[in-house]
Amino acid sequence: MQGLWSTHRRNKLNLNAPGSPGVVTPATPSADEPVTPGPPGPSNPLETPSKIEPEPVLVNGKRKLRPSRVGESSSKRSKTAPSGSGGPTSKEHAPPTARLSDLGGVEPCIEKLLELVAMPLCHPEVYLHTGVQPPRGVLLHGPPGCGKTLLAHAMAGELGIPFISISAPSIVSGMSGESEKTLRDTFEEAKRVAPCLLFIDEIDAITPKRESAQREMERRIVAQFLTCMDDLSWEKTDNKPIIVIGATNRPDSLDAALRRAGRFDHEISMGVPDDDARAKILKVLCAKLRLEGDFDFIALAKATPGYVGADLAALTGAAGIIAVKRIFKQLSDGTLVLPDPEPQVSIPDGEQDITMELDPPSAIPDSPTTKSTLFSGLSSQVSSGSIAHFLIAHPDPLTEAQLAPICITSPDFTLALKQVQPSSKREGFATVPDVTWADIGALHSTREELHMAIVQPIRRPELFSAVGIEAPCGVLLWGPPGCGKTLLAKAVANESRANFISVKGPELLNKYVGESERAVRQVFSRARASAPCVIFFDELDALVPRRDDNMSESSARVVNTLLTELDGLDARKSVYVIAATNRPDMIDPAMVRPGRLDKLLYVDLPMPSEISEILRTLMRKVPLGASDGRDLSTEQIREEIGRVITERCDGYSGADLAALVREAGVIALKRTLGALDEMEDVAGGGIVGETPKVTVGLPDFIKALDKVSPSVSVVQRRKYQNLRSKFAGLPVRVGKDEDNKRVDMDTGNVADG
């Protein structure tokens, strides 16, 4: 059957040798079957036009490819041929232009990199002579924006050696085996241009933990990377050093086998810069800016807690934008006038005294739209202070004399601080509260204790270090509800200008095992990244209850985690803890030992003199007025209301007094709205011309007293007095009042019998 089919095909094709058993295609002649081509011309049946693809033919009963397909396949083979067959492809790996002088505040990291990277690359003979194996890899880790990538580029730029920089996600491919091949090719290229520096950014994308990897491809990539790192020994690279630098902000997610000795031998932690480091970074960034006036970089560094290098670079950019806007405003106000540009002149040969002004660019007829006509249609619509007005007034590029008054000043940086938010605040929940001491009445003794425990160590740490006080103090505020414990913590953070993290006790609890402990660790890690920082734990009794036999295991783990974070192995430098609770007897005793929350401050109900001060503070924004038409000043009305109300507010807390002032305002507003409705009825439903003024008087406060009662009962007050003598260590001084009742001589409250 095959023979019959072959004969039929040969006859149909009408080849020039009918009946010949060996017929070949002209494009692919066989070595053992030579072909004699026929004469040129269209009559030759073997000659096929290039645009016409002949059908497949048979050679000795075997099917052969078309000539064009064979040519395409040969061209594809030539294109995809490995570079190693004809010599390696020359590829430029020029060193970066960055230098170590572009960095600031990372001197310890630079010194470590010089030891681990510069010495093996510059003087490999030292290691060959001593027989010591140089490091193969260095891992840079730290928060985003701290300068890991810039440090690697600057080190390569200083050394002037070939620099191979790849991004870890670019290695991953969708085809099976392509990712591993790309990784092998990268290391082969590094061996070819050695000595060199190989930098892998975001290395955690290709080296996750293999036990938690989702796909098999991720495990293969990690295994291939480990093998490539092992192949960088000097025996396999002809004694040419190759140093691998990896950068990541998630070092804990890397596979453990990658972080052993012989692969990434050393790890350099680039944390959040402190005050001195931020001052050095600002000096480096501002060296390229046109500044005017005196700059206090130390004060600016203290005003930027939690800022990394990228945040400080954004701060300088924002200051530049503010400076440009300020200059536009000065131009519109007339306080700044740019000098007129000097006319350009040309002096002909032999005529030194004759000058001629050149035609302006607007006189060129070839350009239909010139600079002088830009935004000319907006001249009647824009104001004198807008950018369009400046563009119309100055169509040409500014000269050196006109650019001279344009510069950045120190107030521009002060305004930029309000616009730039550090990255630690963006991903976390740190902020500076807006509550000040002016919003808090009384509590002077507690305020002074907090000032010495937290505010002064943050503002003047060098004085405390000189005395030997380095560990930050923890403060526990406890007392009846509504006495201002949360307000005190916010005011402390505002006065110290430190970051503030407010944690509601129950919000860290999670039903899944290990999640609550991780949330506690995350709070402290973010606080360390935003140092100096104040962590405020509200309702602490819900987070760290007393450990006993009836306590669940998950709650005990949360207590243990918080205890270790307060004074464990990790340094709690510049991280201050303030906690508040109404139930100090429910807190685990280990929390209040010295070294943790070692300062217990009792925030009691206000005394009569403090009630009057709190009322005056709360009534600052309330429009007060005399009810009987007397002509009294606002201060006199405030004194009168405070004197009358204080006599009837025994046992009221700060929150109760705030509710009293709010209720008095509502009563006054109801009275005013009722009068306004009557005026509209008289006017026949029309709109009244003038709205009456709302004023709050003494009768409104007296009516509000009937609706607002003390939130802390007498029984609760007795309980807190007992707790005060137990926790605060202060004995209750008991005396007799006019009714022969036992009362506390310090507070005037009824003492426990």
Tab-separated table of C-alpha atoms in Angstrom, residues 336-719:
chain	number	residue	atom	x	y	z
A	336	LEU	CA	8.910	90.699	46.342
A	337	VAL	CA	9.734	92.180	42.943
A	338	LEU	CA	11.825	90.274	40.452
A	339	PRO	CA	14.346	92.444	38.586
A	340	ASP	CA	13.792	93.011	34.880
A	341	PRO	CA	15.951	90.852	32.641
A	342	GLU	CA	18.891	92.624	31.066
A	343	PRO	CA	18.495	93.144	27.299
A	344	GLN	CA	20.681	90.988	25.123
A	345	VAL	CA	22.989	93.042	22.882
A	346	SER	CA	25.219	92.290	19.945
A	347	ILE	CA	28.323	94.340	19.137
A	348	PRO	CA	29.268	94.420	15.440
A	349	ASP	CA	32.882	94.205	14.434
A	350	GLY	CA	34.559	97.588	14.479
A	351	GLU	CA	31.652	99.366	16.148
A	352	GLN	CA	32.125	99.056	19.885
A	353	ASP	CA	29.786	101.944	20.767
A	354	ILE	CA	26.758	100.770	18.844
A	355	THR	CA	24.379	98.430	20.684
A	356	MET	CA	21.251	96.864	19.380
A	357	GLU	CA	18.566	95.011	21.308
A	358	LEU	CA	17.722	91.642	19.908
A	359	ASP	CA	14.200	90.930	18.807
A	360	PRO	CA	12.215	89.108	21.426
A	361	PRO	CA	11.171	85.506	20.694
A	362	SER	CA	7.602	86.680	20.040
A	363	ALA	CA	8.787	88.448	16.875
A	364	ILE	CA	9.662	85.194	15.142
A	365	PRO	CA	7.025	84.748	12.433
A	366	ASP	CA	7.589	81.027	12.009
A	367	SER	CA	6.099	80.105	15.390
A	368	PRO	CA	2.304	80.560	15.423
A	369	THR	CA	2.098	80.239	19.247
A	370	THR	CA	4.981	81.802	21.110
A	371	LYS	CA	5.749	82.113	24.788
A	372	SER	CA	4.415	85.646	25.030
A	373	THR	CA	0.939	84.497	24.071
A	374	LEU	CA	0.769	81.642	26.585
A	375	PHE	CA	-2.347	81.885	28.794
A	376	SER	CA	-3.043	85.373	27.429
A	377	GLY	CA	-6.748	84.559	27.281
A	378	LEU	CA	-6.802	84.070	31.054
A	379	SER	CA	-5.410	87.514	31.880
A	380	SER	CA	-8.868	88.971	32.504
A	381	GLN	CA	-10.079	85.979	34.559
A	382	VAL	CA	-7.234	85.154	36.926
A	383	SER	CA	-6.221	87.013	40.065
A	384	SER	CA	-2.896	88.705	40.542
A	385	GLY	CA	-1.672	85.987	42.922
A	386	SER	CA	-2.296	82.985	40.700
A	387	ILE	CA	0.324	80.979	38.862
A	388	ALA	CA	-1.248	81.901	35.510
A	389	HIS	CA	-0.559	85.574	36.241
A	390	PHE	CA	3.089	84.755	36.884
A	391	LEU	CA	3.339	82.742	33.652
A	392	ILE	CA	1.822	85.614	31.650
A	393	ALA	CA	4.139	88.174	33.249
A	394	HIS	CA	7.272	86.061	32.758
A	395	PRO	CA	7.036	84.130	29.484
A	396	ASP	CA	10.808	83.732	29.110
A	397	PRO	CA	13.101	81.618	31.315
A	398	LEU	CA	14.159	83.448	34.467
A	399	THR	CA	17.691	84.779	34.603
A	400	GLU	CA	20.208	84.239	37.382
A	401	ALA	CA	19.389	87.628	38.876
A	402	GLN	CA	15.669	86.805	38.912
A	403	LEU	CA	16.278	83.370	40.466
A	404	ALA	CA	18.479	84.797	43.231
A	405	PRO	CA	15.657	85.717	45.703
A	406	ILE	CA	13.999	82.307	45.314
A	407	CYS	CA	15.137	80.088	48.198
A	408	ILE	CA	13.858	77.838	51.013
A	409	THR	CA	13.690	79.094	54.585
A	410	SER	CA	13.293	77.411	57.955
A	411	PRO	CA	9.562	78.327	58.323
A	412	ASP	CA	8.936	76.399	55.088
A	413	PHE	CA	10.121	73.223	56.809
A	414	THR	CA	7.937	73.992	59.828
A	415	LEU	CA	4.868	74.200	57.590
A	416	ALA	CA	5.905	71.073	55.700
A	417	LEU	CA	5.847	69.086	58.959
A	418	LYS	CA	2.055	69.441	58.996
A	419	GLN	CA	1.722	68.024	55.481
A	420	VAL	CA	4.169	65.113	55.472
A	421	GLN	CA	3.108	62.026	57.356
A	422	PRO	CA	5.793	59.423	58.064
A	423	SER	CA	5.349	55.942	56.681
A	424	SER	CA	5.163	54.438	60.163
A	425	LYS	CA	1.979	56.427	60.809
A	426	ARG	CA	0.477	55.483	57.461
A	427	GLU	CA	0.665	51.777	58.076
A	428	GLY	CA	0.028	51.971	61.817
A	429	PHE	CA	-2.113	54.040	64.117
A	430	ALA	CA	0.379	56.432	65.681
A	431	THR	CA	-0.594	60.077	65.895
A	432	VAL	CA	-0.063	63.151	68.035
A	433	PRO	CA	-3.259	64.053	69.952
A	434	ASP	CA	-4.744	67.536	69.865
A	435	VAL	CA	-5.627	67.618	73.586
A	436	THR	CA	-3.597	70.136	75.590
A	437	TRP	CA	-3.316	70.952	79.291
A	438	ALA	CA	-5.606	73.935	78.673
A	439	ASP	CA	-8.427	71.447	78.037
A	440	ILE	CA	-7.964	69.874	81.472
A	441	GLY	CA	-8.966	71.535	84.699
A	442	ALA	CA	-7.404	70.735	88.088
A	443	LEU	CA	-5.399	67.468	88.483
A	444	HIS	CA	-2.245	69.499	89.154
A	445	SER	CA	-0.462	66.886	91.268
A	446	THR	CA	-1.094	64.137	88.727
A	447	ARG	CA	-0.007	66.456	85.924
A	448	GLU	CA	3.298	67.140	87.655
A	449	GLU	CA	3.968	63.435	88.196
A	450	LEU	CA	3.324	62.666	84.529
A	451	HIS	CA	5.492	65.601	83.486
A	452	MET	CA	8.500	64.185	85.310
A	453	ALA	CA	7.807	60.563	84.365
A	454	ILE	CA	7.253	60.979	80.595
A	455	VAL	CA	7.474	64.525	79.218
A	456	GLN	CA	10.900	65.470	80.549
A	457	PRO	CA	12.606	62.145	79.618
A	458	ILE	CA	11.404	62.635	76.045
A	459	ARG	CA	12.410	66.286	75.831
A	460	ARG	CA	15.735	66.063	77.673
A	461	PRO	CA	16.976	62.468	77.563
A	462	GLU	CA	20.600	63.510	78.019
A	463	LEU	CA	19.907	64.833	81.525
A	464	PHE	CA	18.274	61.589	82.615
A	465	SER	CA	21.105	59.552	81.096
A	466	ALA	CA	23.603	61.644	83.054
A	467	VAL	CA	21.830	60.648	86.285
A	468	GLY	CA	21.747	56.997	85.219
A	469	ILE	CA	18.032	56.843	84.392
A	470	GLU	CA	17.740	55.089	81.045
A	471	ALA	CA	14.785	52.727	81.304
A	472	PRO	CA	11.492	54.463	80.530
A	473	CYS	CA	8.902	54.581	83.220
A	474	GLY	CA	5.474	52.997	83.029
A	475	VAL	CA	2.470	54.733	84.567
A	476	LEU	CA	-0.825	53.232	85.679
A	477	LEU	CA	-3.692	55.703	86.048
A	478	TRP	CA	-6.520	54.311	88.084
A	479	GLY	CA	-9.586	55.691	89.786
A	480	PRO	CA	-13.326	56.111	89.366
A	481	PRO	CA	-14.719	56.359	85.832
A	482	GLY	CA	-14.967	59.787	84.237
A	483	CYS	CA	-12.127	61.442	86.168
A	484	GLY	CA	-9.971	62.276	83.124
A	485	LYS	CA	-7.490	59.408	82.871
A	486	THR	CA	-7.653	59.254	79.057
A	487	LEU	CA	-7.465	63.032	78.752
A	488	LEU	CA	-4.340	63.059	80.912
A	489	ALA	CA	-2.606	60.514	78.666
A	490	LYS	CA	-3.461	62.497	75.524
A	491	ALA	CA	-2.273	65.759	77.038
A	492	VAL	CA	1.026	64.155	78.042
A	493	ALA	CA	1.634	62.904	74.498
A	494	ASN	CA	0.755	66.311	73.073
A	495	GLU	CA	3.054	68.199	75.434
A	496	SER	CA	5.986	65.897	74.725
A	497	ARG	CA	5.257	66.007	70.948
A	498	ALA	CA	5.652	62.259	70.871
A	499	ASN	CA	3.690	59.813	68.784
A	500	PHE	CA	0.659	58.370	70.525
A	501	ILE	CA	-0.802	54.887	70.070
A	502	SER	CA	-4.146	54.382	71.774
A	503	VAL	CA	-5.065	50.758	72.388
A	504	LYS	CA	-8.457	49.796	73.728
A	505	GLY	CA	-7.869	46.732	75.844
A	506	PRO	CA	-10.335	44.299	74.267
A	507	GLU	CA	-9.465	45.224	70.655
A	508	LEU	CA	-6.249	43.179	70.749
A	509	LEU	CA	-8.071	39.998	71.727
A	510	ASN	CA	-8.769	37.493	68.967
A	511	LYS	CA	-10.481	34.140	69.002
A	512	TYR	CA	-7.754	32.475	66.904
A	513	VAL	CA	-4.782	30.976	68.705
A	514	GLY	CA	-1.720	33.203	68.617
A	515	GLU	CA	-3.391	36.231	67.017
A	516	SER	CA	-3.787	38.154	70.274
A	517	GLU	CA	-0.120	37.706	71.150
A	518	ARG	CA	0.897	38.765	67.634
A	519	ALA	CA	-1.228	41.917	67.960
A	520	VAL	CA	0.549	42.833	71.216
A	521	ARG	CA	3.968	42.339	69.610
A	522	GLN	CA	2.904	44.383	66.598
A	523	VAL	CA	1.879	47.307	68.813
A	524	PHE	CA	5.310	47.454	70.432
A	525	SER	CA	7.177	46.966	67.146
A	526	ARG	CA	5.304	49.891	65.603
A	527	ALA	CA	5.960	51.960	68.706
A	528	ARG	CA	9.686	51.248	68.448
A	529	ALA	CA	9.557	52.270	64.785
A	530	SER	CA	7.864	55.557	65.765
A	531	ALA	CA	10.008	56.294	68.834
A	532	PRO	CA	9.704	58.351	70.928
A	533	CYS	CA	6.227	56.985	71.345
A	534	VAL	CA	3.614	56.752	74.085
A	535	ILE	CA	1.407	53.642	74.166
A	536	PHE	CA	-1.837	54.120	76.031
A	537	PHE	CA	-3.691	50.973	77.118
A	538	ASP	CA	-7.241	51.879	78.050
A	539	GLU	CA	-9.209	49.416	80.177
A	540	LEU	CA	-6.095	47.414	80.991
A	541	ASP	CA	-8.016	44.995	83.202
A	542	ALA	CA	-9.615	43.463	80.082
A	543	LEU	CA	-6.195	42.718	78.552
A	544	VAL	CA	-4.170	41.498	81.553
A	545	PRO	CA	-6.514	40.008	84.164
A	546	ARG	CA	-5.191	38.277	87.239
A	547	ARG	CA	-3.702	34.859	86.433
A	548	ASP	CA	-5.125	32.009	88.481
A	549	ASP	CA	-6.330	28.444	88.057
A	550	ASN	CA	-9.640	29.532	86.538
A	551	MET	CA	-7.960	31.635	83.850
A	552	SER	CA	-7.958	30.327	80.279
A	553	GLU	CA	-4.689	29.464	78.573
A	554	SER	CA	-5.147	32.013	75.795
A	555	SER	CA	-5.587	34.880	78.268
A	556	ALA	CA	-2.507	33.779	80.171
A	557	ARG	CA	-0.451	33.867	76.954
A	558	VAL	CA	-1.561	37.438	76.294
A	559	VAL	CA	-0.514	38.472	79.812
A	560	ASN	CA	2.855	36.762	79.400
A	561	THR	CA	3.439	38.447	76.024
A	562	LEU	CA	2.719	41.895	77.427
A	563	LEU	CA	4.982	41.283	80.412
A	564	THR	CA	7.883	40.225	78.183
A	565	GLU	CA	7.371	43.207	75.892
A	566	LEU	CA	7.537	45.575	78.844
A	567	ASP	CA	10.911	44.359	80.137
A	568	GLY	CA	11.966	41.426	77.956
A	569	LEU	CA	15.001	40.974	75.738
A	570	ASP	CA	13.892	43.633	73.246
A	571	ALA	CA	14.921	47.059	74.439
A	572	ARG	CA	11.985	49.363	75.183
A	573	LYS	CA	14.009	52.453	74.380
A	574	SER	CA	11.965	55.658	74.103
A	575	VAL	CA	8.699	53.675	74.300
A	576	TYR	CA	6.592	54.843	77.238
A	577	VAL	CA	3.550	52.984	78.468
A	578	ILE	CA	0.523	54.577	80.128
A	579	ALA	CA	-2.361	52.386	81.226
A	580	ALA	CA	-5.747	53.267	82.658
A	581	THR	CA	-8.234	51.140	84.513
A	582	ASN	CA	-11.183	51.371	86.879
A	583	ARG	CA	-10.458	47.985	88.454
A	584	PRO	CA	-6.840	47.813	89.662
A	585	ASP	CA	-7.684	44.806	91.839
A	586	MET	CA	-8.363	42.732	88.693
A	587	ILE	CA	-4.952	43.407	87.091
A	588	ASP	CA	-2.236	40.790	87.401
A	589	PRO	CA	0.167	41.788	90.219
A	590	ALA	CA	3.184	41.263	87.945
A	591	MET	CA	2.120	44.258	85.862
A	592	VAL	CA	2.606	46.766	88.652
A	593	ARG	CA	6.005	45.699	89.893
A	594	PRO	CA	8.971	48.122	89.497
A	595	GLY	CA	10.326	48.120	85.960
A	596	ARG	CA	6.930	47.752	84.322
A	597	LEU	CA	4.041	49.943	85.420
A	598	ASP	CA	5.987	51.075	88.439
A	599	LYS	CA	4.245	54.427	89.008
A	600	LEU	CA	0.641	54.198	90.176
A	601	LEU	CA	-1.280	57.464	90.100
A	602	TYR	CA	-4.705	57.664	91.685
A	603	VAL	CA	-7.043	60.027	89.800
A	604	ASP	CA	-9.741	60.808	92.333
A	605	LEU	CA	-13.026	62.632	92.074
A	606	PRO	CA	-12.482	66.400	92.041
A	607	MET	CA	-12.617	68.360	95.264
A	608	PRO	CA	-14.868	71.467	95.525
A	609	SER	CA	-12.049	73.807	94.547
A	610	GLU	CA	-11.215	71.592	91.559
A	611	ILE	CA	-14.883	71.443	90.514
A	612	SER	CA	-14.931	75.207	90.116
A	613	GLU	CA	-11.751	75.095	87.995
A	614	ILE	CA	-13.120	72.307	85.809
A	615	LEU	CA	-16.346	74.234	85.246
A	616	ARG	CA	-14.430	77.335	84.187
A	617	THR	CA	-12.431	75.224	81.717
A	618	LEU	CA	-15.573	73.628	80.282
A	619	MET	CA	-17.377	76.966	79.945
A	620	ARG	CA	-14.677	78.630	77.845
A	621	LYS	CA	-16.558	78.100	74.566
A	622	VAL	CA	-20.070	78.517	76.010
A	623	PRO	CA	-21.779	81.904	75.330
A	624	LEU	CA	-22.713	83.036	78.831
A	625	GLY	CA	-25.206	85.743	79.702
A	626	ALA	CA	-26.875	87.185	82.795
A	627	SER	CA	-30.439	85.982	83.230
A	628	ASP	CA	-31.752	89.026	85.113
A	629	GLY	CA	-30.450	91.583	82.616
A	630	ARG	CA	-27.520	92.737	84.725
A	631	ASP	CA	-24.540	94.160	82.885
A	632	LEU	CA	-21.848	91.663	83.887
A	633	SER	CA	-18.725	90.582	82.109
A	634	THR	CA	-18.222	87.019	80.948
A	635	GLU	CA	-15.664	86.382	83.656
A	636	GLN	CA	-18.028	87.615	86.380
A	637	ILE	CA	-20.838	85.388	85.075
A	638	ARG	CA	-18.449	82.421	84.976
A	639	GLU	CA	-17.390	83.056	88.573
A	640	GLU	CA	-20.982	83.319	89.739
A	641	ILE	CA	-22.054	80.101	87.998
A	642	GLY	CA	-19.013	78.265	89.351
A	643	ARG	CA	-19.690	79.420	92.906
A	644	VAL	CA	-23.383	78.445	92.881
A	645	ILE	CA	-22.995	75.126	91.027
A	646	THR	CA	-19.983	73.937	93.037
A	647	GLU	CA	-22.063	73.816	96.236
A	648	ARG	CA	-24.470	71.319	94.643
A	649	CYS	CA	-21.960	69.146	92.707
A	650	ASP	CA	-20.548	67.014	95.489
A	651	GLY	CA	-19.433	63.643	94.057
A	652	TYR	CA	-19.545	64.748	90.432
A	653	SER	CA	-16.706	63.536	88.201
A	654	GLY	CA	-15.174	65.438	85.305
A	655	ALA	CA	-17.388	63.589	82.827
A	656	ASP	CA	-20.461	64.455	84.926
A	657	LEU	CA	-19.530	68.149	84.882
A	658	ALA	CA	-19.057	68.024	81.093
A	659	ALA	CA	-22.525	66.482	80.760
A	660	LEU	CA	-23.903	69.235	83.045
A	661	VAL	CA	-22.498	72.018	80.854
A	662	ARG	CA	-23.780	70.297	77.722
A	663	GLU	CA	-27.271	69.879	79.208
A	664	ALA	CA	-27.351	73.568	80.236
A	665	GLY	CA	-26.545	74.494	76.643
A	666	VAL	CA	-29.353	72.287	75.351
A	667	ILE	CA	-31.830	73.935	77.747
A	668	ALA	CA	-30.774	77.399	76.586
A	669	LEU	CA	-31.063	76.302	72.961
A	670	LYS	CA	-34.602	75.003	73.546
A	671	ARG	CA	-35.575	78.310	75.056
A	672	THR	CA	-34.169	80.234	72.098
A	673	LEU	CA	-35.809	77.947	69.550
A	674	GLY	CA	-39.157	78.365	71.305
A	675	ALA	CA	-38.854	82.146	71.129
A	676	LEU	CA	-37.910	81.887	67.447
A	677	ASP	CA	-41.020	79.800	66.694
A	678	GLU	CA	-43.212	82.406	68.401
A	679	MET	CA	-41.682	85.163	66.284
A	680	GLU	CA	-42.375	83.176	63.125
A	681	ASP	CA	-46.011	82.665	64.195
A	682	VAL	CA	-46.424	86.394	64.747
A	683	ALA	CA	-44.914	87.084	61.328
A	684	GLY	CA	-47.457	84.773	59.725
A	685	GLY	CA	-45.084	81.951	58.974
A	686	GLY	CA	-42.560	84.203	57.291
A	687	ILE	CA	-38.835	84.272	57.826
A	688	VAL	CA	-37.674	86.356	60.768
A	689	GLY	CA	-35.116	88.954	59.789
A	690	GLU	CA	-32.666	88.673	62.716
A	691	THR	CA	-31.863	85.423	64.528
A	692	PRO	CA	-31.795	85.873	68.325
A	693	LYS	CA	-28.519	85.225	70.129
A	694	VAL	CA	-28.217	82.079	72.242
A	695	THR	CA	-26.887	82.689	75.760
A	696	VAL	CA	-26.573	80.288	78.692
A	697	GLY	CA	-27.321	81.628	82.157
A	698	LEU	CA	-27.359	80.454	85.745
A	699	PRO	CA	-31.024	79.251	85.623
A	700	ASP	CA	-30.083	76.880	82.765
A	701	PHE	CA	-27.375	75.297	84.905
A	702	ILE	CA	-29.765	74.948	87.860
A	703	LYS	CA	-32.289	73.162	85.637
A	704	ALA	CA	-29.531	70.925	84.278
A	705	LEU	CA	-28.650	69.835	87.830
A	706	ASP	CA	-32.052	68.175	88.070
A	707	LYS	CA	-31.299	66.025	85.020
A	708	VAL	CA	-27.603	65.157	85.547
A	709	SER	CA	-26.737	63.163	88.644
A	710	PRO	CA	-23.358	61.781	89.825
A	711	SER	CA	-22.281	58.639	87.990
A	712	VAL	CA	-20.211	57.327	90.937
A	713	SER	CA	-22.349	56.207	93.847
A	714	VAL	CA	-21.422	56.516	97.511
A	715	VAL	CA	-20.764	52.777	97.753
A	716	GLN	CA	-18.333	52.933	94.831
A	717	ARG	CA	-16.576	55.908	96.370
A	718	ARG	CA	-16.018	53.950	99.572
A	719	LYS	CA	-14.634	51.063	97.543
